[in-house]
Coordinates of N, CA and C and ligand atoms in Angstrom, one line a residue:
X1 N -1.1 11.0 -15.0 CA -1.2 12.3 -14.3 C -0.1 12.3 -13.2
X2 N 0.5 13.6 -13.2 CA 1.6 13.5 -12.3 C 1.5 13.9 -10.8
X3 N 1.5 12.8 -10.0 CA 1.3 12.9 -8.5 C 2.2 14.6 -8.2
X4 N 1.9 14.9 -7.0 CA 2.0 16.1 -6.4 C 2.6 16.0 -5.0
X5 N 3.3 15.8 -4.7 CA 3.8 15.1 -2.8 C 4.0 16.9 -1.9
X6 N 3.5 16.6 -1.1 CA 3.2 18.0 0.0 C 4.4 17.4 1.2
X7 N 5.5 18.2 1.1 CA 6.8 17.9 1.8 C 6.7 18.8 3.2
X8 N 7.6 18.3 3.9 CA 8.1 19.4 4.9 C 9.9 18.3 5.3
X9 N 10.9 18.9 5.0 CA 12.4 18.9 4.7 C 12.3 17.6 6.0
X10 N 12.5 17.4 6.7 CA 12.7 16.6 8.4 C 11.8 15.0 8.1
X11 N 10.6 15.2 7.6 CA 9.5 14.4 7.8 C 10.0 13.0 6.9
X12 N 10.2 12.0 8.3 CA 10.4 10.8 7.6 C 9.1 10.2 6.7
X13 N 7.7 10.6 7.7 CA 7.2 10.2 6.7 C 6.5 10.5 5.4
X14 N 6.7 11.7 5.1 CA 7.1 12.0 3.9 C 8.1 10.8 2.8
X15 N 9.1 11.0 3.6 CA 10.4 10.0 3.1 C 10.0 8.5 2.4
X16 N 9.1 7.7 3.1 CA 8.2 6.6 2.5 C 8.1 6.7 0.9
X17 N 7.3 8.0 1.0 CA 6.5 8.2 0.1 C 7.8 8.3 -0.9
X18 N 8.3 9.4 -1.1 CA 9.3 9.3 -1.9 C 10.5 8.1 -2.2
X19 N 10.5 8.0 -1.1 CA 11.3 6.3 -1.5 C 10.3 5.7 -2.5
X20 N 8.9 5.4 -2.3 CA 8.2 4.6 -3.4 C 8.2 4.7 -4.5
X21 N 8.2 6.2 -5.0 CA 7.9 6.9 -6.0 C 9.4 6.9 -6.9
X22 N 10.3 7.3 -6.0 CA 11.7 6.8 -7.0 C 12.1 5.2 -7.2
X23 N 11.4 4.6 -6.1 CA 12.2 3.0 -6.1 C 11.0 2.7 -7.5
X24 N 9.6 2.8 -7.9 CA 9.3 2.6 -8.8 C 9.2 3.5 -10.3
X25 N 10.4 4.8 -10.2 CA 10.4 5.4 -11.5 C 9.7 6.0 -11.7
X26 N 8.8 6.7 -11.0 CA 7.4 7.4 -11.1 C 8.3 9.1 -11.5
X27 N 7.4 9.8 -12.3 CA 7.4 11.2 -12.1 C 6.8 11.9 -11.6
X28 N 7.7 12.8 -10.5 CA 6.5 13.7 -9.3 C 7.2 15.4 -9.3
X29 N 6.0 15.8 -8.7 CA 6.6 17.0 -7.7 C 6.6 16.9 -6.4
X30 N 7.5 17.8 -6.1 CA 7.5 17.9 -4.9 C 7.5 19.5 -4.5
X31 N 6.6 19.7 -3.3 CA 6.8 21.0 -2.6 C 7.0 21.0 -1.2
X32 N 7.5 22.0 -0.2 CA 8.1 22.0 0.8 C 7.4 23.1 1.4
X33 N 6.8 22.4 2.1 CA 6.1 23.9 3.0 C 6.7 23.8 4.6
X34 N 6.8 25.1 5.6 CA 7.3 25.1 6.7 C 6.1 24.7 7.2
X35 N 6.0 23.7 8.1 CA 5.3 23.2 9.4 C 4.8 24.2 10.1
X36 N 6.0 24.8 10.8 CA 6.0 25.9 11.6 C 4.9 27.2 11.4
X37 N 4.6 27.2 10.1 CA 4.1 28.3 9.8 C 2.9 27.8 8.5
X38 N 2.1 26.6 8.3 CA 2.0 26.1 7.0 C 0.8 27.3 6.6
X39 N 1.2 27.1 5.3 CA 0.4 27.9 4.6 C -1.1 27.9 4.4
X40 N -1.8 28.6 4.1 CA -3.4 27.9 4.6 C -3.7 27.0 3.3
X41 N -3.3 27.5 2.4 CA -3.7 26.1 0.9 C -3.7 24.7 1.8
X42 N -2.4 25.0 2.2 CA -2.1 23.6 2.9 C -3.0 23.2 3.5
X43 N -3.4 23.6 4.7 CA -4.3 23.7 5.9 C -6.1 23.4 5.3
X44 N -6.1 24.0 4.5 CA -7.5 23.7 3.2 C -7.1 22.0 2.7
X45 N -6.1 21.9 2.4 CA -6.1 20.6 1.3 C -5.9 19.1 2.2
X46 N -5.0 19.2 3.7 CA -4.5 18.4 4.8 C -5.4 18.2 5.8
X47 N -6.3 17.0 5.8 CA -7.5 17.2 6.9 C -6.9 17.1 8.2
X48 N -5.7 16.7 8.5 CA -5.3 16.7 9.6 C -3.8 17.8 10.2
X49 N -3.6 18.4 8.7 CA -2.9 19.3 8.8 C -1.8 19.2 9.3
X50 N -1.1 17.6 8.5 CA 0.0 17.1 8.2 C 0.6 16.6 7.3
X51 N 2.0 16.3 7.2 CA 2.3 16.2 5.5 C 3.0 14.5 5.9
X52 N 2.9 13.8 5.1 CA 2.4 13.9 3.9 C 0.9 13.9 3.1
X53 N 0.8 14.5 2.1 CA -0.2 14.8 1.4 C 0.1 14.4 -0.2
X54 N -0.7 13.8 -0.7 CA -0.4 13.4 -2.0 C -1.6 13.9 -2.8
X55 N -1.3 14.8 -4.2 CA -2.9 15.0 -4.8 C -2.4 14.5 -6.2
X56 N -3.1 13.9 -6.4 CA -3.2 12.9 -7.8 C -4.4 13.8 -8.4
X57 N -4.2 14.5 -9.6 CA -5.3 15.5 -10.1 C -6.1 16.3 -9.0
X58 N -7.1 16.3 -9.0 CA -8.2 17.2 -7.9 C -8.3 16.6 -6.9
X59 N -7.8 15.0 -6.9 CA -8.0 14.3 -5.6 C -6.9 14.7 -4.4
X60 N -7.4 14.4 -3.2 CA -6.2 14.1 -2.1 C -6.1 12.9 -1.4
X61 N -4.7 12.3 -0.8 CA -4.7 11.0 -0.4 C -3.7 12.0 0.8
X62 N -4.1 11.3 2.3 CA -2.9 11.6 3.5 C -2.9 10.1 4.3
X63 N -2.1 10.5 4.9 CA -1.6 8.9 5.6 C -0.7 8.4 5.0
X64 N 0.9 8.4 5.4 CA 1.8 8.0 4.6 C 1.5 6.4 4.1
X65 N 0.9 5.5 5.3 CA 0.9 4.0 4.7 C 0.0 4.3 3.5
X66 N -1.2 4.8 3.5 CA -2.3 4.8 2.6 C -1.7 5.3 1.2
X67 N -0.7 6.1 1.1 CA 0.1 6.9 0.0 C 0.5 5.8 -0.6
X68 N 1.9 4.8 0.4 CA 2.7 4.2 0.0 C 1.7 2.9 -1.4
X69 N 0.7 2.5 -0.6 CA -0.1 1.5 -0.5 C -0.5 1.8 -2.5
X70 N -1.5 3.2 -2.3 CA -1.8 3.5 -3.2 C -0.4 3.5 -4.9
X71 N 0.2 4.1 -4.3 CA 1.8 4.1 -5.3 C 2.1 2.6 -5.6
X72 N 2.4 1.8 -4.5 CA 2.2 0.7 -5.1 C 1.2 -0.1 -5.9
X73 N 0.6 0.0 -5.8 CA -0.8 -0.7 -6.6 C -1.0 0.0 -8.0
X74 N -0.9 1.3 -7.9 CA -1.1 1.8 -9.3 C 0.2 1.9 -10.8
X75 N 1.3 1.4 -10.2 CA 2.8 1.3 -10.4 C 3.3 0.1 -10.4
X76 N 2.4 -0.9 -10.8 CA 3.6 -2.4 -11.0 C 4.2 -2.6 -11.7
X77 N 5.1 -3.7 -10.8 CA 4.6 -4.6 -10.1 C 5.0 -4.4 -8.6
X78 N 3.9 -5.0 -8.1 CA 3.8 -4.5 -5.9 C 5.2 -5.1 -5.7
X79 N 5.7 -4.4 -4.9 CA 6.7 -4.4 -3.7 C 6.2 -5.3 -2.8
X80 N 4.7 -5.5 -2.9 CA 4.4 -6.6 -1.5 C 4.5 -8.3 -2.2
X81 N 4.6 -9.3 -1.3 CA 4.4 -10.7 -1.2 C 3.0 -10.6 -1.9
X82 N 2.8 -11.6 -2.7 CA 1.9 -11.9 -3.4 C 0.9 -12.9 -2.0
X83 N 1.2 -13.6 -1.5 CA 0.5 -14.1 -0.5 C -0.2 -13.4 0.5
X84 N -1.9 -12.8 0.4 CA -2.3 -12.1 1.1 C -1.8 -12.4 2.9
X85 N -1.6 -12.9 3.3 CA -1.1 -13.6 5.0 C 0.4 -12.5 4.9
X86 N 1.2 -13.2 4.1 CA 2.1 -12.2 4.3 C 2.5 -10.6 3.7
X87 N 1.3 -10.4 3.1 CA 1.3 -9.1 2.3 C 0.4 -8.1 3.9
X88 N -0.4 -8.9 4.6 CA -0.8 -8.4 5.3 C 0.0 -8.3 6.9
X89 N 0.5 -9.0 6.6 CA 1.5 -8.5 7.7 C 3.0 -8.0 7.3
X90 N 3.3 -8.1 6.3 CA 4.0 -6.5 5.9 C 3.3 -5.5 6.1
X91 N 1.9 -5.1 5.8 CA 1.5 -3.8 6.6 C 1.7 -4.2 8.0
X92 N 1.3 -5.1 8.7 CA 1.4 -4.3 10.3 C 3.0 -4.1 10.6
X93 N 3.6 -4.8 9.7 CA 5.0 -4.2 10.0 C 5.3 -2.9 9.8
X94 N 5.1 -2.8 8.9 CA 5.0 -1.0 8.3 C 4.1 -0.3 9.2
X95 N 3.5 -0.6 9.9 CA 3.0 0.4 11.1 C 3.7 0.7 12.3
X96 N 4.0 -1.2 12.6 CA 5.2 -1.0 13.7 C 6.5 -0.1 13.6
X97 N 6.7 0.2 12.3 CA 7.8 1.2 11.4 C 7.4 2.7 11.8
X98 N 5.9 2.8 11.9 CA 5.5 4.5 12.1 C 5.7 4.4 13.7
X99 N 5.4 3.5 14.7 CA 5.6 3.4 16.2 C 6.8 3.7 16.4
X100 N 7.7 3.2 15.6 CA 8.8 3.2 16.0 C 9.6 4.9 16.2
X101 N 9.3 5.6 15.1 CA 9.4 6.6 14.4 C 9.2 7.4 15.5
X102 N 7.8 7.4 16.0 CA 7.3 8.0 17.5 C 8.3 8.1 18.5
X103 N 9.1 6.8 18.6 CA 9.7 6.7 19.6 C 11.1 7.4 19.2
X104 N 11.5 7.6 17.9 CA 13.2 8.1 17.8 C 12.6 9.4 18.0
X105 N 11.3 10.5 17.6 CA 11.4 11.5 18.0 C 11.3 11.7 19.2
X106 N 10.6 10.6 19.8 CA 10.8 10.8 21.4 C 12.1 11.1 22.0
X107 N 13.3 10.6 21.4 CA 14.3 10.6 21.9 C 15.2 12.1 21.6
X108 N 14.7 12.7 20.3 CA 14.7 13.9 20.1 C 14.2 14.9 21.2
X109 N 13.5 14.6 21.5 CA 12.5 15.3 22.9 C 12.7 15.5 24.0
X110 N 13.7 14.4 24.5 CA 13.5 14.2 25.4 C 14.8 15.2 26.5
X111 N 14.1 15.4 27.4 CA 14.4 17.1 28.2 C 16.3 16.7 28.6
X112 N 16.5 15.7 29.4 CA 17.1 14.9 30.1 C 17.9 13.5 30.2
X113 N 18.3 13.1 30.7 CA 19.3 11.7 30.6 C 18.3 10.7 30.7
X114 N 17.5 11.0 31.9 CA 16.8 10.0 32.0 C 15.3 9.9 31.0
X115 N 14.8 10.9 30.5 CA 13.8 11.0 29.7 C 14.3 10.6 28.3
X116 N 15.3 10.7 28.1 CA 16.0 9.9 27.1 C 15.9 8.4 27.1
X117 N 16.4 7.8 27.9 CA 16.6 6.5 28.6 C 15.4 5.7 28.6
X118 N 14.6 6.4 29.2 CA 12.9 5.9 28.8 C 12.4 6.0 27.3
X119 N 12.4 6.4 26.4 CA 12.5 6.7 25.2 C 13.5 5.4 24.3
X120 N 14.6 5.3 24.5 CA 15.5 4.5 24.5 C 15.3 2.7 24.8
X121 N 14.9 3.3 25.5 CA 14.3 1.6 26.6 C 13.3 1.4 25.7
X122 N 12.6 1.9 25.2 CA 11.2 1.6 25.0 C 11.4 1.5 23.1
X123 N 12.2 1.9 22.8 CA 12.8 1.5 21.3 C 13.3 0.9 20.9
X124 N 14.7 0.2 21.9 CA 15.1 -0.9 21.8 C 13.8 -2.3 22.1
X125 N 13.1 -2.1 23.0 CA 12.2 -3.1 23.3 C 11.1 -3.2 21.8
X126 N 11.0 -2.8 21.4 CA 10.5 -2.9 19.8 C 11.5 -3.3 18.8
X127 N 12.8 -2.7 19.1 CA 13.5 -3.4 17.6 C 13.7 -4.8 18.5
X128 N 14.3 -5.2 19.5 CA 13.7 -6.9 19.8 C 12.8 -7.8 19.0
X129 N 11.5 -7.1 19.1 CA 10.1 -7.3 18.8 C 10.7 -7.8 16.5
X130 N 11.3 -6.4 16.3 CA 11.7 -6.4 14.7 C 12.7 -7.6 14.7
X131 N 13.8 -7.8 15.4 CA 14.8 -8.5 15.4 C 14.0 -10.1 15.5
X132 N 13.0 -10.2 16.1 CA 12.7 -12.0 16.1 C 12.1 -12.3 15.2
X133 N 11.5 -11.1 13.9 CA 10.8 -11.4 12.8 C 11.8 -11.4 11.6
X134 N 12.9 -11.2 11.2 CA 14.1 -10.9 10.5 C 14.4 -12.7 10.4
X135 N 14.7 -13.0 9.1 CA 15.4 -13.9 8.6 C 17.0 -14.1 8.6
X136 N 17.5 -14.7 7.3 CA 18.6 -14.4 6.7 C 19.0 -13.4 6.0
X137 N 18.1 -12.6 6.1 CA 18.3 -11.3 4.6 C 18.5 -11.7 3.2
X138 N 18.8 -10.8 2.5 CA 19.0 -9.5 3.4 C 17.9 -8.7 2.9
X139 N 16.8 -9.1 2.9 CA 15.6 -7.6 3.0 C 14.7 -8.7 3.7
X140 N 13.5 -7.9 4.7 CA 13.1 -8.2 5.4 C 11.8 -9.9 5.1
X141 N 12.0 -9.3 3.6 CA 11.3 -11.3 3.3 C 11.9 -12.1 3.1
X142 N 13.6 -11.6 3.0 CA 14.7 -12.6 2.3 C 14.8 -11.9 1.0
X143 N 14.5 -12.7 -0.2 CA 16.1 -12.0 -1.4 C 15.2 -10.8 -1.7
X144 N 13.9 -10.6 -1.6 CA 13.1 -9.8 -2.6 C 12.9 -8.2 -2.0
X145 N 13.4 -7.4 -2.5 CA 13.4 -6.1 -1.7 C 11.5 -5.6 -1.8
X146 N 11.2 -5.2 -0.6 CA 9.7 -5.2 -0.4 C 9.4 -3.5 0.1
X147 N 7.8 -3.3 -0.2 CA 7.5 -1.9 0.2 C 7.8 -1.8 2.0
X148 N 7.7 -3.1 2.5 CA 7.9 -2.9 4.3 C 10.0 -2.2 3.9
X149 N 10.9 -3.2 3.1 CA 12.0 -2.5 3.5 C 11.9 -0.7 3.3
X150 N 11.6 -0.5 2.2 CA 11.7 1.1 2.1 C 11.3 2.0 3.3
X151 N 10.2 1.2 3.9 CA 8.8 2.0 5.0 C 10.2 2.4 6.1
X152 N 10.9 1.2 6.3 CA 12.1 1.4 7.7 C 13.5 2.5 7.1
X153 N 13.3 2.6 5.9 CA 14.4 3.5 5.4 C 14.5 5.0 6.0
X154 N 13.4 5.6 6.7 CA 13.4 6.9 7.2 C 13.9 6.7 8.4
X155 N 13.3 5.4 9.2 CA 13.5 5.6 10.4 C 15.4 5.0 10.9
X156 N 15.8 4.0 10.5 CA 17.0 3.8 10.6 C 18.2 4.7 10.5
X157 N 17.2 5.8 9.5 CA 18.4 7.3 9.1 C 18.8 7.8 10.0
X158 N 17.5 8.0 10.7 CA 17.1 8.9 11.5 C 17.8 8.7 12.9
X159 N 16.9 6.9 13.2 CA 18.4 6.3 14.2 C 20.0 6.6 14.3
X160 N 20.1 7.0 13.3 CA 21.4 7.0 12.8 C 22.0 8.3 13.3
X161 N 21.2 9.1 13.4 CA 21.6 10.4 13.5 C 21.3 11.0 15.0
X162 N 20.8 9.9 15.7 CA 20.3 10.2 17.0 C 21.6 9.4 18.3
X163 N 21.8 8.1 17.3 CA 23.2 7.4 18.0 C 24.5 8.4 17.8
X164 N 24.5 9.3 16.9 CA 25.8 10.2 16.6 C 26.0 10.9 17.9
X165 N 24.8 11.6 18.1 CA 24.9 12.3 19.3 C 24.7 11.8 20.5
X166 N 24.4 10.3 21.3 CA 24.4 9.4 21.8 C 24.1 8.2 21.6
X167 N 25.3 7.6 21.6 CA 25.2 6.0 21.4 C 23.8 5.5 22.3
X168 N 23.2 4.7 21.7 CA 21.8 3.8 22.3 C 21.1 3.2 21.6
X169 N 20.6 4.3 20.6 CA 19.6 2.9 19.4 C 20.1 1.9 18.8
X170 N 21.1 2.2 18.2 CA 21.9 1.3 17.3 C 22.8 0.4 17.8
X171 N 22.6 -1.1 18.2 CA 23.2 -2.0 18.9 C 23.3 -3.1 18.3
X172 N 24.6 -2.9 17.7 CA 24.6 -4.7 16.6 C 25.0 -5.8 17.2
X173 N 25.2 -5.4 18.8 CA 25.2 -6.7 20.0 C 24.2 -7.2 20.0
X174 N 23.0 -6.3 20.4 CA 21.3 -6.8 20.9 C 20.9 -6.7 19.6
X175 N 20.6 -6.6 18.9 CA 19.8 -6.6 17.1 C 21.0 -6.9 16.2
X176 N 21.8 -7.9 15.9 CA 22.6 -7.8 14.7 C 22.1 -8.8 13.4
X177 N 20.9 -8.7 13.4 CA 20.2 -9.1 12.0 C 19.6 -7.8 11.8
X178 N 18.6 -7.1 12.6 CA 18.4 -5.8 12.3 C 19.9 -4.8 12.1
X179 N 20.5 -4.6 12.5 CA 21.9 -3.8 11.9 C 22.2 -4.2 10.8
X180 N 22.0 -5.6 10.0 CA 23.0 -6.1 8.9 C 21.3 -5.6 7.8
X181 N 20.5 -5.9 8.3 CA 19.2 -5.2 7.5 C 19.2 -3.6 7.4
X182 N 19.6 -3.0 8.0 CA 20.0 -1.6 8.3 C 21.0 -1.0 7.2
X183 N 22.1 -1.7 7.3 CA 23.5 -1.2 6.4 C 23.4 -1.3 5.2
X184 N 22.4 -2.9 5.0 CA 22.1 -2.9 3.3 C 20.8 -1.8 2.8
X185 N 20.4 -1.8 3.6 CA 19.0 -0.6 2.9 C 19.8 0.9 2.9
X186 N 20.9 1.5 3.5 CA 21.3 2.5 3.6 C 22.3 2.9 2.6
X187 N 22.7 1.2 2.3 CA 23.5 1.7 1.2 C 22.4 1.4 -0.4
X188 N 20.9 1.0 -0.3 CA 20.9 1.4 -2.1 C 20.8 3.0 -2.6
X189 N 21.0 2.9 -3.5 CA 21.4 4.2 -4.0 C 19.8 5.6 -4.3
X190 N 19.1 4.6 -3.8 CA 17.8 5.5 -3.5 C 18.1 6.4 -2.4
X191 N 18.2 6.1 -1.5 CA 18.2 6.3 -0.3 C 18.8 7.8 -0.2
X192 N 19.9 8.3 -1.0 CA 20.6 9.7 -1.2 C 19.7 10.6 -2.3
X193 N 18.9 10.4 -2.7 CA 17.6 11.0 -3.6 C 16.4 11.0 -2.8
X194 N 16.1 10.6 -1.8 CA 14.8 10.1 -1.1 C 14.8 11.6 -0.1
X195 N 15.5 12.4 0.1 CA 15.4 13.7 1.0 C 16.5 14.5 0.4
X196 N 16.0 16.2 1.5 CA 17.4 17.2 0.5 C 18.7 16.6 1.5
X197 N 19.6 17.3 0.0 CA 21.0 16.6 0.8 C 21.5 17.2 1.9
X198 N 21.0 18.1 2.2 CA 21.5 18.3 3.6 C 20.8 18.5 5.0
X199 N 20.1 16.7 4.7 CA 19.4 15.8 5.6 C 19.7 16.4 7.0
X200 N 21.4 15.6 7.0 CA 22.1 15.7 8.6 C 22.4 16.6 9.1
X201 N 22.8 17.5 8.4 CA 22.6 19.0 9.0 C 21.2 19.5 9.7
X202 N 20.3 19.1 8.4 CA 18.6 20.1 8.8 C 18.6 19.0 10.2
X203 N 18.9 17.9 10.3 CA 18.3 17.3 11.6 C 18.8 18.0 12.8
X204 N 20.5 17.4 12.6 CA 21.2 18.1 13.8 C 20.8 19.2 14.5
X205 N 20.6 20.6 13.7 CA 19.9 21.7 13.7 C 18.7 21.7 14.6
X206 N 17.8 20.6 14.0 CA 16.7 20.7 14.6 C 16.9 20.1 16.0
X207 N 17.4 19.2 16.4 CA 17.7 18.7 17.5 C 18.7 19.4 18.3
X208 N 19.5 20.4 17.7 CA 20.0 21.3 19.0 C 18.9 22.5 19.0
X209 N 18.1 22.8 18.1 CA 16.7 23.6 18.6 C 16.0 23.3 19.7
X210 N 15.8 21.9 19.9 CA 14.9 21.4 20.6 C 15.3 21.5 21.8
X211 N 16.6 21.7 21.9 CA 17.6 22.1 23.5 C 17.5 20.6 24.4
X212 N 17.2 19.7 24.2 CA 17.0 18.3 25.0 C 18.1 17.7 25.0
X213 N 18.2 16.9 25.7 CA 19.5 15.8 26.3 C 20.3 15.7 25.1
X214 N 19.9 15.1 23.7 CA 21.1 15.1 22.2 C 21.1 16.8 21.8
X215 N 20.3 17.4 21.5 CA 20.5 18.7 21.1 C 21.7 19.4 21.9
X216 N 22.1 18.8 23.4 CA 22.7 19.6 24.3 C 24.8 18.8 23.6
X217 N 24.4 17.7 23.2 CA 24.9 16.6 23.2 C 26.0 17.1 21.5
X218 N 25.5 17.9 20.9 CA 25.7 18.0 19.4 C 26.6 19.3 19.6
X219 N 27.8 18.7 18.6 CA 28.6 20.0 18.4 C 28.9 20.2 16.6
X220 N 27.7 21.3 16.6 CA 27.7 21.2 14.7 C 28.9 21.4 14.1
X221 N 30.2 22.1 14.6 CA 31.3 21.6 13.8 C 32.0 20.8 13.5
X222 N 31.6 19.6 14.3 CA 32.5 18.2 13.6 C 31.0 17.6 13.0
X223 N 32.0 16.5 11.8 CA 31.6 15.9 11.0 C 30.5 16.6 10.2
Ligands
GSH1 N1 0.4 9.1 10.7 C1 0.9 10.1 9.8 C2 2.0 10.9 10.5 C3 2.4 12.2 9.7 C4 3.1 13.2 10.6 O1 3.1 13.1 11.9 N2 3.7 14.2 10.0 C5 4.2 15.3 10.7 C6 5.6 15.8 10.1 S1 6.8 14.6 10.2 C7 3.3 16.5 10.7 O2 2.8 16.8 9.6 N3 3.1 17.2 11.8 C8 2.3 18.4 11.9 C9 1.2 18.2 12.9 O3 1.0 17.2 13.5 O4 0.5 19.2 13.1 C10 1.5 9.5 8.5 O5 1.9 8.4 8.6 O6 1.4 10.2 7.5

């Protein structure tokens, strides 16, 4: 049966899901509904009346971990460590991945230099937290690419697009095992299929919408 994924264009965590579903070859659809305005189907099908949403025949699944989780399990072979200890703490890493996420939109948000800063501060103090669990690489168990690496593939983008407009998240002084884990997951070739292509634009956009300290910061005609 062919899964059904309930989009909205921005949503990293959406992006999980889709990373799963192409990193294991699956066939899906996809629909795109505005946030801003969702449609009430939506609103009927989303008990929380956010995307992602996955319907597998008549059923519904929400909660991007619970998606990802499900896609792997029914699509082997897992992306996780066979050793429950470490299969289980790849999920709490993968949650520390949606915290994190919290915090890069915080910095989207944020009104000011210093509300920025606080946002910043408090993001860096977590990738620390990622940086002391990081090996040799290059994916977060060592050689075997795992469902935790894909989970951080939204949010690194995203980092990415937040340091454009001011340098801060991205520091291969303070994290350079997280940066060298960063550059290899951005460059597999999923990663350019996993959202529409014109990612950096829809963000930038959205972040000079937001009118806050980077939105103020962004000049859409370069790069
Ligand atoms: N914990 C949720 C977070 C999903 C989420 O926040 N989605 C946002 C879009 S990126 C959303 O649907 N927001 C609409 C709302 O909260 O009303 C997950 O992991 O799926």
């Amino acid at each position: 049966m062919k899964p059904r994924l309930i989009s909205f264009k921005l949503c990293p965590f959406v992006q999980k899901a889709v990373l799963t579903l192409l990193h294991k070859g699956v066939d899906f659809d996809i629909e795109y509904i505005d946030l801003e305005n969702p449609p009430g189907w939506f609103l009927e099908l989303s008990p929380l009346g956010r995307v992602p949403v996955l319907q597998v025949g008549d059923e519904v699944l929400f909660e991007s971990s619970v998606i990802v989780e499900y896609l792997d399990e029914v699509n082997p072979p897992s992306l996780h460590p066979t050793d429950p200890l470490k299969k289980a703490q790849n999920r709490s890493w993968i949650e520390f991945g949606n915290e994190c996420l919290m915090n890069a939109f915080g910095l989207v948000m944020a009104d000011d230099e210093a509300a920025w800063r606080e946002q910043n501060d408090a993001l860096l103090g977590k990738l620390d937290r990622l940086e002391q669990q990081l090996g040799d690489g290059p994916y977060f168990n060592g050689d075997a690419l795992a469902l935790v690496d894909l989970c951080y593939i939204p949010l690194f983008q995203r980092l990415q697009y937040c340091d454009e407009a001011c340098p801060g998240p991205l520091d291969a002084h303070r994290h350079p095992k997280l940066q060298a884990w960063r550059a290899g997951l951005m460059e597999l070739p999923v990663v350019a299929r996993s959202t529409v292509p014109e990612i950096r634009d829809l963000y930038r956009r959205m972040m000079q919408m937001k009118g806050g300290y980077l939105g103020q910061r962004i000049d859409l005609g370069e790069g």
